Coordinates of C-alpha atoms and ligand atoms in Angstrom, one line a residue:
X1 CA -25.9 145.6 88.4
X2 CA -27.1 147.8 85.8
X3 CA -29.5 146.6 83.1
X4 CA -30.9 147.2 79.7
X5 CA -34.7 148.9 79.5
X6 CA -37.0 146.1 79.1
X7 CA -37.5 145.0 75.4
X8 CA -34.5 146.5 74.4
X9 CA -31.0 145.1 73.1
X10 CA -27.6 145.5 72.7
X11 CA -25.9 144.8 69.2
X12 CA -22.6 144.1 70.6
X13 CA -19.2 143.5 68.2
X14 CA -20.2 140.1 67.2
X15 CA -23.5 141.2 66.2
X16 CA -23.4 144.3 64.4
X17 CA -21.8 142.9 60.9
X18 CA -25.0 141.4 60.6
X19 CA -26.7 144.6 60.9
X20 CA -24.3 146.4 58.1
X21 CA -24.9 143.6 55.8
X22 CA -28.4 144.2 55.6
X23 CA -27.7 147.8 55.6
X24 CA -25.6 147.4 52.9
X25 CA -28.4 145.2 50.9
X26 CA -31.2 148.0 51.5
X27 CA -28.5 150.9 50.3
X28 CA -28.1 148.9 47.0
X29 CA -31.6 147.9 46.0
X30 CA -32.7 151.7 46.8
X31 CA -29.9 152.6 44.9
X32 CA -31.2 150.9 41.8
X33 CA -35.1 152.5 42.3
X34 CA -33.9 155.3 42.8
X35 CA -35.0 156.2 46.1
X36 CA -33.1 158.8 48.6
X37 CA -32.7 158.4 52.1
X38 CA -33.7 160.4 54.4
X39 CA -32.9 161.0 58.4
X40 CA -36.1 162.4 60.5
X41 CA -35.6 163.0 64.4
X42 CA -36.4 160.3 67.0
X43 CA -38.8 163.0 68.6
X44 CA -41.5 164.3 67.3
X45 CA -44.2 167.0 68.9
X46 CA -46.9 165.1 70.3
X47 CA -49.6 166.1 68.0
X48 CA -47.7 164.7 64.8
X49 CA -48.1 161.6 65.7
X50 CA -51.6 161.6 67.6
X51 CA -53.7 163.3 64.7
X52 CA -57.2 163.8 65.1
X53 CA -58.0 160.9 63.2
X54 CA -55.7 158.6 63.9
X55 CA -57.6 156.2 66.2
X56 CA -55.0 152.9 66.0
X57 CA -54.1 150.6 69.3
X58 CA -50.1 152.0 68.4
X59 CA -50.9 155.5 68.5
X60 CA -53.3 155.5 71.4
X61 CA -52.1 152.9 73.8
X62 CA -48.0 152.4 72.9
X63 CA -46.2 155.5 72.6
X64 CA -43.9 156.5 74.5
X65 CA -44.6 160.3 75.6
X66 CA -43.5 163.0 78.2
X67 CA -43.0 166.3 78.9
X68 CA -39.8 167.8 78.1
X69 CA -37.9 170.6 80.5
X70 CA -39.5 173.4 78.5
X71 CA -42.9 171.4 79.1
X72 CA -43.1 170.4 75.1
X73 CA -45.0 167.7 75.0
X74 CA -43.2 165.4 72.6
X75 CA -43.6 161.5 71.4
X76 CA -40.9 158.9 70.4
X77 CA -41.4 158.3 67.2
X78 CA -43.5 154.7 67.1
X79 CA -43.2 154.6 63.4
X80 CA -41.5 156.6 60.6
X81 CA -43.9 157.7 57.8
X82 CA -45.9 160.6 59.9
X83 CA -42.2 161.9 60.8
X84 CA -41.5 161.8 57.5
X85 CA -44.2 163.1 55.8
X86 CA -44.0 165.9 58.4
X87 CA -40.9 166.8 56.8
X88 CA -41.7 166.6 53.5
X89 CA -44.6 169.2 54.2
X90 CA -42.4 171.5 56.7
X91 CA -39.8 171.5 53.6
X92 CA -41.8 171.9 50.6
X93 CA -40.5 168.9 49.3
X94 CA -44.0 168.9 46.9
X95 CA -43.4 172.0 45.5
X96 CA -41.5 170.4 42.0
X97 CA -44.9 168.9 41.6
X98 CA -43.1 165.2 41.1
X99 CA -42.8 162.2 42.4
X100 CA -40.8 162.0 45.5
X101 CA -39.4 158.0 46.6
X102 CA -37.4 158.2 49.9
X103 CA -36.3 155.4 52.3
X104 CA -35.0 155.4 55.9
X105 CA -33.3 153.1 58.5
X106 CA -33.7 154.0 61.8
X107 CA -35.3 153.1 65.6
X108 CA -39.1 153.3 67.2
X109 CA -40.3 153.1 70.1
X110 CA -43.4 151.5 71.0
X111 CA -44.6 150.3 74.8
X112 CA -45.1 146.4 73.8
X113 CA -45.2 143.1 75.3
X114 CA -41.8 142.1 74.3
X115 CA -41.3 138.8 72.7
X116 CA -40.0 136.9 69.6
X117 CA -39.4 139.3 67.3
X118 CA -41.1 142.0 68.9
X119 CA -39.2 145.0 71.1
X120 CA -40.1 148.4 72.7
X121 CA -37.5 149.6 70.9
X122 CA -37.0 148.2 67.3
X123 CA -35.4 149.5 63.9
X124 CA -37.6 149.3 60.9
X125 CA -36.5 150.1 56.9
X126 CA -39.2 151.8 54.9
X127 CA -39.7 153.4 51.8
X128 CA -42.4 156.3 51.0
X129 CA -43.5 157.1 47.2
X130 CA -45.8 160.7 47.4
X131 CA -47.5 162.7 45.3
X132 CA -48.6 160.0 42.4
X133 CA -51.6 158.1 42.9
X134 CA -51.3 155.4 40.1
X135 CA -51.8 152.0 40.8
X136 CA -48.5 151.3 39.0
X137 CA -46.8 152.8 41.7
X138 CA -48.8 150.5 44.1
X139 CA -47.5 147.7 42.2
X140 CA -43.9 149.3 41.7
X141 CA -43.9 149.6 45.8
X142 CA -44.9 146.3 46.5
X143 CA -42.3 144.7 43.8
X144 CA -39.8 146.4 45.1
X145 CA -40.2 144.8 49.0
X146 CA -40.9 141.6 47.5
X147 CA -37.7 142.0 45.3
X148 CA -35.4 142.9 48.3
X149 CA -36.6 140.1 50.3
X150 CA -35.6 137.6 47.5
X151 CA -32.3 139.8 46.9
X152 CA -31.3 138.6 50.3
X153 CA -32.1 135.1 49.5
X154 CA -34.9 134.4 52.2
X155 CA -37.6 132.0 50.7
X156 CA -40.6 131.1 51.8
X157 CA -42.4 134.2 51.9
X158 CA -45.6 135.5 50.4
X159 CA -47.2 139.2 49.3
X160 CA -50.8 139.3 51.6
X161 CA -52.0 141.6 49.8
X162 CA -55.8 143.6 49.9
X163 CA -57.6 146.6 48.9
X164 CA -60.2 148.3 51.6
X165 CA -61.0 150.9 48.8
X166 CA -61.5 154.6 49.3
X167 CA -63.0 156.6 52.5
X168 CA -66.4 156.2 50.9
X169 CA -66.0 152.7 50.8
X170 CA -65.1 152.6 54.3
X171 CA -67.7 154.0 55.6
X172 CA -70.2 151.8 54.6
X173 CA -68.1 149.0 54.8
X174 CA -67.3 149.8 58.7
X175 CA -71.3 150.3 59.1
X176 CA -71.8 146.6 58.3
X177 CA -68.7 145.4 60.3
X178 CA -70.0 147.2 63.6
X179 CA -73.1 145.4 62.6
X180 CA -71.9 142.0 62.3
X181 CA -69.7 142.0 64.9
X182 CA -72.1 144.0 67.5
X183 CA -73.8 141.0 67.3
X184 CA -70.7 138.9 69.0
X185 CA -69.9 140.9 71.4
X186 CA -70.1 138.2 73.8
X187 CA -67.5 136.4 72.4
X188 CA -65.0 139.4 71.6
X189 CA -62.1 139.6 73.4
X190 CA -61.3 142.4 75.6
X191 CA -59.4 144.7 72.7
X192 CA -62.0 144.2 70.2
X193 CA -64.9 145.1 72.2
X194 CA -62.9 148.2 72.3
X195 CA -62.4 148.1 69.3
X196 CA -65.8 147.8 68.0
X197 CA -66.6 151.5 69.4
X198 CA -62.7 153.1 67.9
X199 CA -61.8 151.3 64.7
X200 CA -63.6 147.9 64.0
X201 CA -61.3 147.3 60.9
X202 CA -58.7 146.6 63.7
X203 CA -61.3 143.5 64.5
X204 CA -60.5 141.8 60.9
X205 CA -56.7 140.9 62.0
X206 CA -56.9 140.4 65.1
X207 CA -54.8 137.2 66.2
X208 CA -57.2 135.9 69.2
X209 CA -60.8 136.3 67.7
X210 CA -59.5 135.3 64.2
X211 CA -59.3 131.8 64.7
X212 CA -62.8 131.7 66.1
X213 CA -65.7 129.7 64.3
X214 CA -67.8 133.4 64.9
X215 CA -65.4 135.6 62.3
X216 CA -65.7 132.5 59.6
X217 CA -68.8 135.2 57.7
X218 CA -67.4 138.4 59.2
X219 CA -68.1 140.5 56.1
X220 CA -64.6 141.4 54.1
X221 CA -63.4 145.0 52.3
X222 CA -63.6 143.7 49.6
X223 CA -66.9 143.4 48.9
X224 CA -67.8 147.0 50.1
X225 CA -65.3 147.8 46.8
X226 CA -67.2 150.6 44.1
X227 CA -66.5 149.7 41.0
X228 CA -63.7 152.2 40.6
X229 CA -61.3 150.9 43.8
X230 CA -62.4 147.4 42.3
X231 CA -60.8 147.9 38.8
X232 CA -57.6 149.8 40.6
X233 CA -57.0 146.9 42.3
X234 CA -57.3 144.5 39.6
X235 CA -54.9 146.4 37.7
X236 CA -52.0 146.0 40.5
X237 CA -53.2 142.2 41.1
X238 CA -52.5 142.2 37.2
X239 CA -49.1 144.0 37.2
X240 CA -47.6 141.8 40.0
X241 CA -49.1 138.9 38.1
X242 CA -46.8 140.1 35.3
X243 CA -43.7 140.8 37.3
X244 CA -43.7 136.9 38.7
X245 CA -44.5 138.4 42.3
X246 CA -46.0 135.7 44.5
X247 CA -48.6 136.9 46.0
X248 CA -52.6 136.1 47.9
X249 CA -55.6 138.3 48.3
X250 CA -55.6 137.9 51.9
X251 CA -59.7 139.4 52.2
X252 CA -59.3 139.9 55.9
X253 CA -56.0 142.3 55.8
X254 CA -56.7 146.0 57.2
X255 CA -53.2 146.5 58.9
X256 CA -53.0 148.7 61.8
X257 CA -52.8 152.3 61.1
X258 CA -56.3 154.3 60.1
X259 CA -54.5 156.7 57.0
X260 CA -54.5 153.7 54.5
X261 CA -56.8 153.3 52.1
X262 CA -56.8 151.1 48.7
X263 CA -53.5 148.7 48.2
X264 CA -52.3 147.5 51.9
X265 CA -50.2 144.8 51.6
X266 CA -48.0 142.3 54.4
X267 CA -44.7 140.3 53.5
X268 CA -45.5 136.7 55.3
X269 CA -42.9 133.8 56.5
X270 CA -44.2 131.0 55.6
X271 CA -41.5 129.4 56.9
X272 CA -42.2 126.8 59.8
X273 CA -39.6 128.7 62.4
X274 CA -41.1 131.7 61.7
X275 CA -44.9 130.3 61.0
X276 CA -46.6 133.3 59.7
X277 CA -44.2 136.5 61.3
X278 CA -45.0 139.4 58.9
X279 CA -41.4 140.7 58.0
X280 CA -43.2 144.2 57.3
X281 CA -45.7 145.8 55.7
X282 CA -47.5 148.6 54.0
X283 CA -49.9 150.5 52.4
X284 CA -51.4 153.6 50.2
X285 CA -52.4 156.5 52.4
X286 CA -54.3 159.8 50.8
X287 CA -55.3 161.9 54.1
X288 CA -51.6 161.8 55.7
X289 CA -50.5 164.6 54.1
X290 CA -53.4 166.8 53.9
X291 CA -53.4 165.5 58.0
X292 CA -50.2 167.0 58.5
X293 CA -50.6 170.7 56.9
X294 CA -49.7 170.3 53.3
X295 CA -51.9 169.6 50.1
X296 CA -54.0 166.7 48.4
X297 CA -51.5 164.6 47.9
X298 CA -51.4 160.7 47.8
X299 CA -48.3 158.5 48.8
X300 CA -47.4 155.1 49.2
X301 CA -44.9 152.9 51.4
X302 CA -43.6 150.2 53.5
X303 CA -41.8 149.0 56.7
X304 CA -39.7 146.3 57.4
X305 CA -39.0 145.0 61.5
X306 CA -35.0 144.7 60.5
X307 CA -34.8 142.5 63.6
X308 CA -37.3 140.2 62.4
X309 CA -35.1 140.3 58.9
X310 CA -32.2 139.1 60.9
X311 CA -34.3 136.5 62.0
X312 CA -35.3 135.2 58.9
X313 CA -31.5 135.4 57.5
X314 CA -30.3 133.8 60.7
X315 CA -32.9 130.8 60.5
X316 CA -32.0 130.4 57.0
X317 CA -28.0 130.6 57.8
X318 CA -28.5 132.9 55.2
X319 CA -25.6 135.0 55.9
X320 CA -22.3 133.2 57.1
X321 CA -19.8 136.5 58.3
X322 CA -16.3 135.9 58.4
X323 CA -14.5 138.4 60.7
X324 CA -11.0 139.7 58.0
X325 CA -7.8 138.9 59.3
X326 CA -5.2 141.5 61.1
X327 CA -2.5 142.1 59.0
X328 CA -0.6 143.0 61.6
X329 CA -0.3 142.7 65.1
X330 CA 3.1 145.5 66.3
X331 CA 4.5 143.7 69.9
X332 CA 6.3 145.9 71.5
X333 CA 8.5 144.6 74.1
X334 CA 10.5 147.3 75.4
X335 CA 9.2 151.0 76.3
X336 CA 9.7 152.2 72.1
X337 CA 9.3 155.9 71.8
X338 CA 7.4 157.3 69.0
X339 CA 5.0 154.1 68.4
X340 CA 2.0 156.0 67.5
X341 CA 3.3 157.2 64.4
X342 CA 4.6 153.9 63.8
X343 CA 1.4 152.4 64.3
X344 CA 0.1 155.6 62.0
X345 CA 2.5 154.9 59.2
X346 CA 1.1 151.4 58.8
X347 CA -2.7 152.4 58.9
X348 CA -1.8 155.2 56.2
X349 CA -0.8 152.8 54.0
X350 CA -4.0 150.3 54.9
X351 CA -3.0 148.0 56.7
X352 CA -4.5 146.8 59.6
X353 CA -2.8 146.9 62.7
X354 CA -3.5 146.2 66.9
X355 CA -0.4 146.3 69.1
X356 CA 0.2 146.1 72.8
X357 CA -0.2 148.5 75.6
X358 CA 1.4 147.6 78.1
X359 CA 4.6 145.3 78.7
X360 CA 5.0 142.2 80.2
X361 CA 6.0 138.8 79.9
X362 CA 7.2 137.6 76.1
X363 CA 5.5 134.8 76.2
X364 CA 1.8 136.2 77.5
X365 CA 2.4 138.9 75.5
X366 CA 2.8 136.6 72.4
X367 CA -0.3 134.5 72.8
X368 CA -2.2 138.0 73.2
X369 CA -0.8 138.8 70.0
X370 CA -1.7 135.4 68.2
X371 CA -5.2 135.1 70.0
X372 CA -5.9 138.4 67.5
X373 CA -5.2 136.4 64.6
X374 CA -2.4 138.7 62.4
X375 CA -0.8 137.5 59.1
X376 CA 2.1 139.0 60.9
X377 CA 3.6 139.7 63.9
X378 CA 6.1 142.7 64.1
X379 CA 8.6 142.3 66.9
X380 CA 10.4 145.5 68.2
X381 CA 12.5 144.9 71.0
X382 CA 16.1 146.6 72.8
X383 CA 18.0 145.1 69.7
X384 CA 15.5 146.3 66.9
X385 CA 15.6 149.6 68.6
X386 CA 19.2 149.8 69.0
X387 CA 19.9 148.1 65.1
X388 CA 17.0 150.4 63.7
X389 CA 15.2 147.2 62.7
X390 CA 12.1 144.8 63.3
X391 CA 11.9 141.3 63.4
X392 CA 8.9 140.0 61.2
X393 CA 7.0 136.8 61.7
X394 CA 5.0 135.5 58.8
X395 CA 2.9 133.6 60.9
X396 CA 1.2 131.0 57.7
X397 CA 5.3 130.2 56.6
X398 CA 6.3 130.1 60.1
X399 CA 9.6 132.3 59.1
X400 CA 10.9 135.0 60.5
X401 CA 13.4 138.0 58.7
X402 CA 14.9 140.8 59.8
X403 CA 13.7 143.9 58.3
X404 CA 14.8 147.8 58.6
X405 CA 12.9 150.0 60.2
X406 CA 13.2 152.7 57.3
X407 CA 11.9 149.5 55.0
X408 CA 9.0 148.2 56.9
X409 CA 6.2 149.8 54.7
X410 CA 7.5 148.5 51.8
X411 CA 8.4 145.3 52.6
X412 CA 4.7 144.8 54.4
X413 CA 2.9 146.3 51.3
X414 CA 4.8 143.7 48.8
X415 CA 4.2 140.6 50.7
X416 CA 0.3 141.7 51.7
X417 CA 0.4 142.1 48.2
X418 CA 1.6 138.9 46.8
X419 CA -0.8 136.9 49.7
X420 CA -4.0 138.6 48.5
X421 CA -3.0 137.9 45.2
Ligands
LIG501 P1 -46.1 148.3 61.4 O1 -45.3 149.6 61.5 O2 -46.7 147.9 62.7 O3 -46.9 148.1 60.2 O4 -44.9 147.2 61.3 C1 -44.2 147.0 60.2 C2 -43.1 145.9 60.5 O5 -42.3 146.4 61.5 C3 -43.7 144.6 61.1 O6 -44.0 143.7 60.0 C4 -42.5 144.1 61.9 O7 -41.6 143.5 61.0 C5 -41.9 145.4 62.4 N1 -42.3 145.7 63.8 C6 -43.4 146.4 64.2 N2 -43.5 146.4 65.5 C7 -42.4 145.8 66.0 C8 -41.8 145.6 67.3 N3 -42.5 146.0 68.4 N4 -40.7 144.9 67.4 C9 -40.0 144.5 66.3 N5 -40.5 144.7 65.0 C10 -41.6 145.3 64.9

């Protein structure tokens, strides 16, 4: 028995309306900021994803790379924004010198522990904002995931939000963290010792060493701020203020990747099924670019886990899919020539039809045709075919009429008609 790749999953028919709901939702809200979408390849070459200075746990421990039959070596994408913005240089996107706001929908790959919420391969939505580095559009950018979370009703959710300032900042701020926590490195847990030598910022979220009595002074970005990344970040604390967006300085959020800098932000469930499960996240990033071959431009973005969105929607019974009727379900019970086009006539004119293949039994073949749920059955038999007729059911009157064949359409449209009505 054949099975799925561990920490993957199938969306099977039942499923996947769910999936082009939210679809739907992310299509309209981008539709209204004005964003674009754009479609990058799963695959990416190796190095566009493992930058020099990209020194994150995803990048270095969870992709998934190989050699390909030309011995490229090439990466599955584990996130969206360097594939993007590996576009956006290749194409000269920057070149009308404005503002470019883009969104995607698509699948990553990352080599994970699988478990609530979390897959080896999972699909995120994200939005990227380049080549404007005002802290409006920080604010703008965060709004506008806060926004679409409320636009699909799911409550109980917060903006984390925190600045870890510019790379000047950084440095001194990471001097003092390797400091402090060189001094625990007893009590570290295995990845943060690590840690402490690749990217101690890492250290600040970490779930295990968090909750230990030894972080409680562990210094925070905040107060490694000049005065300059302080007063940007008042300013978008002051313009979500004024849009009504519910939000906490969370002091202790870094996020994972190494290219943000300034506004990084996390949407939180505060919900107690989902205690704490950050439905996505983001930040502003000023080296990706430059990073990836094109010029000193800044952007900013965000990515949503759409599977942990489902999850949200599906522990608030958020979204309640009903499955349209059939209009129509054609039962054949003779061998009828010519009922494809039959069957064609009736989709041209939109309605929905499913018939049967093969012929059998009246009786099976009628509970196959009710366990499809039609508005109407169509019977053609040896006396519709020899009368040039077909026998109708209207299956909510119960009654049954006689219609010919040349009148079918018509007669189908008008009473469709009338019932939607
Ligand atoms: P990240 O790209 O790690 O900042 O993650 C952004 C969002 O993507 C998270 O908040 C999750 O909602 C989602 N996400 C990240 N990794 C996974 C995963 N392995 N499985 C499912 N969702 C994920």
């Amino acid at each position: 028995m054949y099975q799925k790749v561990k920490g993957t999953y199938d969306v099977l028919p039942n499923e996947s309306p769910y999936w082009q709901f939210l679809e739907q939702k992310i299509r309209e809200i981008c539709a209204i900021y004005n964003f674009s979408e754009v479609r990058t390849p799963i695959l990416e070459h190796y190095e566009v994803i493992h930058r020099v200075n990209e020194d994150s746990d995803m990048v270095k421990k969870q992709t998934y790379d190989f050699k390909d039959l030309s011995d490229r070596l090439l990466t599955l994408r584990p996130e969206q924004t360097a594939g993007i913005i590996r576009a956006y240089v290749e194409n000269k996107l920057y070149a009308n010198q404005d503002i470019s706001k883009f969104y995607y929908i698509g699948p990553n790959f990352r080599y994970e522990r699988p478990q609530k919420g979390r897959f080896r391969q999972f699909s995120q939505f994200g939005v990227e904002a380049l080549n404007s580095d005002s802290y409006l559009l920080d604010a703008e950018i965060v709004a506008l995931a806060y926004n679409f979370i409320k636009s699909l009703g799911i409550n109980e959710i917060k903006v984390e939000i925190n600045s870890i300032g510019d790379s000047q900042n950084r440095i001194e701020f990471r001097k003092t963290l390797v400091e402090y926590f060189t001094s625990y490195t007893e009590l570290l847990c295995d990845d943060c010792k690590n840690r402490l030598l690749t990217n101690p910022l890492r250290i600040l979220d970490c779930k295990v060493c968090s909750k230990e009595p030894f972080f409680k002074n562990a210094p925070s970005p905040l107060n490694y701020l000049n005065n300059e990344s302080k007063e940007r970040f008042d300013k978008v604390l002051e313009e979500l203020e004024n849009a009504n967006i519910d939000y906490v300085v969370n002091p202790n959020l870094v996020r994972g990747l190494d290219y943000y800098d300034h506004t990084v932000f996390e949407i939180v469930s505060y919900s107690e099924e989902l205690s704490h499960l950050a439905l996505g996240g983001g930040g502003r990033y000023s080296s990706l670019v430059k990073e990836l071959g094109g010029p000193d431009i800044t952007g900013i973005g965000f990515a949503f886990g759409m599977e942990r969105l489902l999850l949200a929607l599906n522990n608030s019974n958020l979204i309640n899919i009903v499955p349209p009727l059939l209009d129509v379900y054609l039962l054949v019970t003779t061998n009828y020539p010519y009922k494809i086009s039959l069957l064609q006539d009736l989709r041209k004119n939109n309605i929905t039809v499913e018939t049967n293949y093969t012929v059998g039994s009246f009786k099976n073949m009628f509970i196959k045709a009710l366990n499809k749920n039609p508005k109407y059955i169509l019977i053609a038999g040896e006396d519709e075919f020899k009368n040039n007729t077909i026998t109708v059911k209207n299956l909510s009157t119960r009654t049954e009429e006689i219609v010919k064949k040349t009148n079918i359409i018509k007669y189908l449209k008008k009473e469709l008609k009338t019932k939607k009505g």
